[in-house]
Amino acid sequence: LADGPLKGRRVLVTSGPTHEPIDPVRYIANRSSGAQGTAIAEALRDLGAEVVFVTGPADAPRPAGVEVIEVETAREMRAAALAALPAEAAVFAAAVADWRMAAENGSKIKKQAGKLPTLEFAENPDILAEVSQMTEGRPGLVVGFAAETDDVVANATAKRTRKGCDWIVANDVSPATGIMGGSENAVVLISGEGNEVWPRMGKRDVAARLAARIAAALGT
Ligand code: C5P
């Protein structure tokens, strides 16, 4: 482990999309490369943190020097995240699917001429909200993300209150920004002490800046 301000501090990071099976061959997913979450895990590692990285099926190569836990669904991600606690800080960078199928289809849904299937959804657990609202063993600092396409700061501020996390990293993922799947990010850090607009920069630089902020917040 690297020497640094987070030496010996345990930090949970969730990353990537989740996949929710429709049947054995189809799934619904969120559009997430896992690049930002991976960069955050690496930046925390470089400050000495003991990182537990819970990732859905993401394209981004897995970070080295961290504990990697691979999951597929939101429910698996929740179980892995809770099992990784206690941690001093938790960063929820995953793009979790909001819904899964209400019932599992053990066999492939057959295509039938002139007949369309109807999919019935059930709500997935909100991992960030659950961990933020833990009454026992809550990480000292809980950081969520808000990927928005409209009214970014207003929506993200409301999300911070609704979920109960300490900070929200808000970003504009409108297609025109090229952020989704790209190498840059433009974020606003929303804390209890106001909004910080960060300039557009590489996802690695966003990660390094966030990791440094986390180290400062946790103190020595
Ligand atoms: O509600 P929304 O999906 O916009 O919230 C985004 C934030 O909440 C992210 O930090 C994401 O990782 C987290 N989240 C979660 N579990 C969910 C949905 C979102 O942890 N089921």
JSON list of N, CA, C and O and ligand atoms in Angstrom, two decimals, residues 14 74 92-98 124-129 143-148 159 162-163, ligand 1:
[
{"chain": "A", "resi": 14, "resn": "THR", "atom": "N", "xyz": [-18.17, 1.96, -5.23]},
{"chain": "A", "resi": 14, "resn": "THR", "atom": "CA", "xyz": [-18.97, 1.18, -6.19]},
{"chain": "A", "resi": 14, "resn": "THR", "atom": "C", "xyz": [-18.78, 1.82, -7.56]},
{"chain": "A", "resi": 14, "resn": "THR", "atom": "O", "xyz": [-18.58, 3.03, -7.67]},
{"chain": "A", "resi": 74, "resn": "ALA", "atom": "N", "xyz": [-28.02, -5.19, -9.25]},
{"chain": "A", "resi": 74, "resn": "ALA", "atom": "CA", "xyz": [-28.09, -4.22, -8.14]},
{"chain": "A", "resi": 74, "resn": "ALA", "atom": "C", "xyz": [-28.16, -4.94, -6.80]},
{"chain": "A", "resi": 74, "resn": "ALA", "atom": "O", "xyz": [-27.55, -4.50, -5.82]},
{"chain": "A", "resi": 92, "resn": "PHE", "atom": "N", "xyz": [-20.07, 6.20, -4.02]},
{"chain": "A", "resi": 92, "resn": "PHE", "atom": "CA", "xyz": [-21.00, 5.44, -4.85]},
{"chain": "A", "resi": 92, "resn": "PHE", "atom": "C", "xyz": [-21.00, 6.00, -6.26]},
{"chain": "A", "resi": 92, "resn": "PHE", "atom": "O", "xyz": [-21.76, 6.90, -6.58]},
{"chain": "A", "resi": 93, "resn": "ALA", "atom": "N", "xyz": [-20.09, 5.46, -7.08]},
{"chain": "A", "resi": 93, "resn": "ALA", "atom": "CA", "xyz": [-19.97, 5.95, -8.45]},
{"chain": "A", "resi": 93, "resn": "ALA", "atom": "C", "xyz": [-20.68, 5.03, -9.44]},
{"chain": "A", "resi": 93, "resn": "ALA", "atom": "O", "xyz": [-20.68, 5.30, -10.64]},
{"chain": "A", "resi": 94, "resn": "ALA", "atom": "N", "xyz": [-21.28, 3.96, -8.95]},
{"chain": "A", "resi": 94, "resn": "ALA", "atom": "CA", "xyz": [-21.94, 3.03, -9.87]},
{"chain": "A", "resi": 94, "resn": "ALA", "atom": "C", "xyz": [-23.20, 3.64, -10.47]},
{"chain": "A", "resi": 94, "resn": "ALA", "atom": "O", "xyz": [-23.87, 4.46, -9.84]},
{"chain": "A", "resi": 95, "resn": "ALA", "atom": "N", "xyz": [-23.50, 3.24, -11.69]},
{"chain": "A", "resi": 95, "resn": "ALA", "atom": "CA", "xyz": [-24.77, 3.59, -12.33]},
{"chain": "A", "resi": 95, "resn": "ALA", "atom": "C", "xyz": [-25.67, 2.36, -12.18]},
{"chain": "A", "resi": 95, "resn": "ALA", "atom": "O", "xyz": [-25.63, 1.44, -12.98]},
{"chain": "A", "resi": 96, "resn": "VAL", "atom": "N", "xyz": [-26.41, 2.37, -11.09]},
{"chain": "A", "resi": 96, "resn": "VAL", "atom": "CA", "xyz": [-27.22, 1.20, -10.74]},
{"chain": "A", "resi": 96, "resn": "VAL", "atom": "C", "xyz": [-28.54, 1.25, -11.50]},
{"chain": "A", "resi": 96, "resn": "VAL", "atom": "O", "xyz": [-29.17, 2.30, -11.57]},
{"chain": "A", "resi": 97, "resn": "ALA", "atom": "N", "xyz": [-28.95, 0.11, -12.04]},
{"chain": "A", "resi": 97, "resn": "ALA", "atom": "CA", "xyz": [-30.25, 0.07, -12.71]},
{"chain": "A", "resi": 97, "resn": "ALA", "atom": "C", "xyz": [-31.35, 0.28, -11.68]},
{"chain": "A", "resi": 97, "resn": "ALA", "atom": "O", "xyz": [-31.32, -0.32, -10.60]},
{"chain": "A", "resi": 98, "resn": "ASP", "atom": "N", "xyz": [-32.27, 1.15, -11.99]},
{"chain": "A", "resi": 98, "resn": "ASP", "atom": "CA", "xyz": [-33.34, 1.45, -11.03]},
{"chain": "A", "resi": 98, "resn": "ASP", "atom": "C", "xyz": [-34.33, 0.29, -10.91]},
{"chain": "A", "resi": 98, "resn": "ASP", "atom": "O", "xyz": [-34.97, 0.13, -9.88]},
{"chain": "A", "resi": 124, "resn": "ASN", "atom": "N", "xyz": [-35.36, -1.61, -7.68]},
{"chain": "A", "resi": 124, "resn": "ASN", "atom": "CA", "xyz": [-34.13, -2.11, -7.05]},
{"chain": "A", "resi": 124, "resn": "ASN", "atom": "C", "xyz": [-33.85, -1.35, -5.76]},
{"chain": "A", "resi": 124, "resn": "ASN", "atom": "O", "xyz": [-34.30, -0.22, -5.59]},
{"chain": "A", "resi": 125, "resn": "PRO", "atom": "N", "xyz": [-33.10, -1.97, -4.85]},
{"chain": "A", "resi": 125, "resn": "PRO", "atom": "CA", "xyz": [-32.73, -1.24, -3.64]},
{"chain": "A", "resi": 125, "resn": "PRO", "atom": "C", "xyz": [-31.82, -0.06, -3.98]},
{"chain": "A", "resi": 125, "resn": "PRO", "atom": "O", "xyz": [-31.01, -0.15, -4.92]},
{"chain": "A", "resi": 126, "resn": "ASP", "atom": "N", "xyz": [-31.96, 1.04, -3.25]},
{"chain": "A", "resi": 126, "resn": "ASP", "atom": "CA", "xyz": [-31.09, 2.20, -3.44]},
{"chain": "A", "resi": 126, "resn": "ASP", "atom": "C", "xyz": [-29.96, 2.07, -2.42]},
{"chain": "A", "resi": 126, "resn": "ASP", "atom": "O", "xyz": [-30.13, 2.34, -1.24]},
{"chain": "A", "resi": 127, "resn": "ILE", "atom": "N", "xyz": [-28.80, 1.66, -2.90]},
{"chain": "A", "resi": 127, "resn": "ILE", "atom": "CA", "xyz": [-27.67, 1.33, -2.01]},
{"chain": "A", "resi": 127, "resn": "ILE", "atom": "C", "xyz": [-27.15, 2.59, -1.34]},
{"chain": "A", "resi": 127, "resn": "ILE", "atom": "O", "xyz": [-26.88, 2.60, -0.13]},
{"chain": "A", "resi": 128, "resn": "LEU", "atom": "N", "xyz": [-27.00, 3.66, -2.12]},
{"chain": "A", "resi": 128, "resn": "LEU", "atom": "CA", "xyz": [-26.51, 4.92, -1.55]},
{"chain": "A", "resi": 128, "resn": "LEU", "atom": "C", "xyz": [-27.43, 5.41, -0.43]},
{"chain": "A", "resi": 128, "resn": "LEU", "atom": "O", "xyz": [-26.96, 5.79, 0.65]},
{"chain": "A", "resi": 129, "resn": "ALA", "atom": "N", "xyz": [-28.73, 5.39, -0.66]},
{"chain": "A", "resi": 129, "resn": "ALA", "atom": "CA", "xyz": [-29.67, 5.87, 0.36]},
{"chain": "A", "resi": 129, "resn": "ALA", "atom": "C", "xyz": [-29.61, 4.98, 1.60]},
{"chain": "A", "resi": 129, "resn": "ALA", "atom": "O", "xyz": [-29.60, 5.48, 2.73]},
{"chain": "A", "resi": 143, "resn": "VAL", "atom": "N", "xyz": [-20.34, 9.60, -0.17]},
{"chain": "A", "resi": 143, "resn": "VAL", "atom": "CA", "xyz": [-20.33, 10.44, -1.37]},
{"chain": "A", "resi": 143, "resn": "VAL", "atom": "C", "xyz": [-21.14, 9.76, -2.47]},
{"chain": "A", "resi": 143, "resn": "VAL", "atom": "O", "xyz": [-20.88, 8.60, -2.81]},
{"chain": "A", "resi": 144, "resn": "GLY", "atom": "N", "xyz": [-22.10, 10.48, -3.01]},
{"chain": "A", "resi": 144, "resn": "GLY", "atom": "CA", "xyz": [-22.90, 9.96, -4.12]},
{"chain": "A", "resi": 144, "resn": "GLY", "atom": "C", "xyz": [-22.61, 10.73, -5.39]},
{"chain": "A", "resi": 144, "resn": "GLY", "atom": "O", "xyz": [-21.97, 11.79, -5.36]},
{"chain": "A", "resi": 145, "resn": "PHE", "atom": "N", "xyz": [-23.09, 10.20, -6.49]},
{"chain": "A", "resi": 145, "resn": "PHE", "atom": "CA", "xyz": [-22.99, 10.89, -7.77]},
{"chain": "A", "resi": 145, "resn": "PHE", "atom": "C", "xyz": [-24.39, 11.20, -8.27]},
{"chain": "A", "resi": 145, "resn": "PHE", "atom": "O", "xyz": [-25.34, 10.49, -7.94]},
{"chain": "A", "resi": 146, "resn": "ALA", "atom": "N", "xyz": [-24.51, 12.23, -9.05]},
{"chain": "A", "resi": 146, "resn": "ALA", "atom": "CA", "xyz": [-25.79, 12.53, -9.68]},
{"chain": "A", "resi": 146, "resn": "ALA", "atom": "C", "xyz": [-25.50, 12.85, -11.14]},
{"chain": "A", "resi": 146, "resn": "ALA", "atom": "O", "xyz": [-24.91, 13.89, -11.45]},
{"chain": "A", "resi": 147, "resn": "ALA", "atom": "N", "xyz": [-25.85, 11.93, -11.99]},
{"chain": "A", "resi": 147, "resn": "ALA", "atom": "CA", "xyz": [-25.70, 12.15, -13.43]},
{"chain": "A", "resi": 147, "resn": "ALA", "atom": "C", "xyz": [-27.04, 12.70, -13.92]},
{"chain": "A", "resi": 147, "resn": "ALA", "atom": "O", "xyz": [-28.05, 12.01, -13.86]},
{"chain": "A", "resi": 148, "resn": "GLU", "atom": "N", "xyz": [-27.03, 13.92, -14.36]},
{"chain": "A", "resi": 148, "resn": "GLU", "atom": "CA", "xyz": [-28.28, 14.57, -14.75]},
{"chain": "A", "resi": 148, "resn": "GLU", "atom": "C", "xyz": [-28.16, 15.10, -16.17]},
{"chain": "A", "resi": 148, "resn": "GLU", "atom": "O", "xyz": [-27.06, 15.36, -16.66]},
{"chain": "A", "resi": 159, "resn": "LYS", "atom": "N", "xyz": [-31.30, 15.58, -4.53]},
{"chain": "A", "resi": 159, "resn": "LYS", "atom": "CA", "xyz": [-30.90, 14.18, -4.36]},
{"chain": "A", "resi": 159, "resn": "LYS", "atom": "C", "xyz": [-30.06, 14.00, -3.09]},
{"chain": "A", "resi": 159, "resn": "LYS", "atom": "O", "xyz": [-30.21, 13.02, -2.37]},
{"chain": "A", "resi": 162, "resn": "ARG", "atom": "N", "xyz": [-32.49, 13.98, -0.24]},
{"chain": "A", "resi": 162, "resn": "ARG", "atom": "CA", "xyz": [-33.37, 12.81, -0.27]},
{"chain": "A", "resi": 162, "resn": "ARG", "atom": "C", "xyz": [-32.63, 11.56, 0.18]},
{"chain": "A", "resi": 162, "resn": "ARG", "atom": "O", "xyz": [-33.14, 10.76, 0.93]},
{"chain": "A", "resi": 163, "resn": "LYS", "atom": "N", "xyz": [-31.40, 11.41, -0.31]},
{"chain": "A", "resi": 163, "resn": "LYS", "atom": "CA", "xyz": [-30.66, 10.18, 0.00]},
{"chain": "A", "resi": 163, "resn": "LYS", "atom": "C", "xyz": [-29.98, 10.25, 1.36]},
{"chain": "A", "resi": 163, "resn": "LYS", "atom": "O", "xyz": [-29.77, 9.23, 1.99]},
{"chain": "B", "resi": 1, "resn": "C5P", "atom": "O1", "xyz": [-31.13, 8.16, -7.95]},
{"chain": "B", "resi": 1, "resn": "C5P", "atom": "P1", "xyz": [-29.90, 8.16, -8.79]},
{"chain": "B", "resi": 1, "resn": "C5P", "atom": "O2", "xyz": [-29.67, 6.86, -9.51]},
{"chain": "B", "resi": 1, "resn": "C5P", "atom": "O3", "xyz": [-29.78, 9.32, -9.71]},
{"chain": "B", "resi": 1, "resn": "C5P", "atom": "O4", "xyz": [-28.71, 8.32, -7.74]},
{"chain": "B", "resi": 1, "resn": "C5P", "atom": "C1", "xyz": [-27.38, 8.27, -8.13]},
{"chain": "B", "resi": 1, "resn": "C5P", "atom": "C2", "xyz": [-26.51, 7.93, -6.97]},
{"chain": "B", "resi": 1, "resn": "C5P", "atom": "O5", "xyz": [-27.10, 6.91, -6.16]},
{"chain": "B", "resi": 1, "resn": "C5P", "atom": "C3", "xyz": [-25.17, 7.37, -7.38]},
{"chain": "B", "resi": 1, "resn": "C5P", "atom": "O6", "xyz": [-24.23, 7.68, -6.37]},
{"chain": "B", "resi": 1, "resn": "C5P", "atom": "C4", "xyz": [-25.45, 5.87, -7.45]},
{"chain": "B", "resi": 1, "resn": "C5P", "atom": "O7", "xyz": [-24.27, 5.11, -7.32]},
{"chain": "B", "resi": 1, "resn": "C5P", "atom": "C5", "xyz": [-26.37, 5.69, -6.27]},
{"chain": "B", "resi": 1, "resn": "C5P", "atom": "N1", "xyz": [-27.38, 4.62, -6.42]},
{"chain": "B", "resi": 1, "resn": "C5P", "atom": "C6", "xyz": [-27.30, 3.47, -5.65]},
{"chain": "B", "resi": 1, "resn": "C5P", "atom": "N2", "xyz": [-28.27, 2.51, -5.77]},
{"chain": "B", "resi": 1, "resn": "C5P", "atom": "C7", "xyz": [-29.30, 2.66, -6.62]},
{"chain": "B", "resi": 1, "resn": "C5P", "atom": "C8", "xyz": [-29.39, 3.83, -7.40]},
{"chain": "B", "resi": 1, "resn": "C5P", "atom": "C9", "xyz": [-28.40, 4.78, -7.29]},
{"chain": "B", "resi": 1, "resn": "C5P", "atom": "O8", "xyz": [-26.35, 3.32, -4.87]},
{"chain": "B", "resi": 1, "resn": "C5P", "atom": "N3", "xyz": [-30.22, 1.72, -6.73]}
]
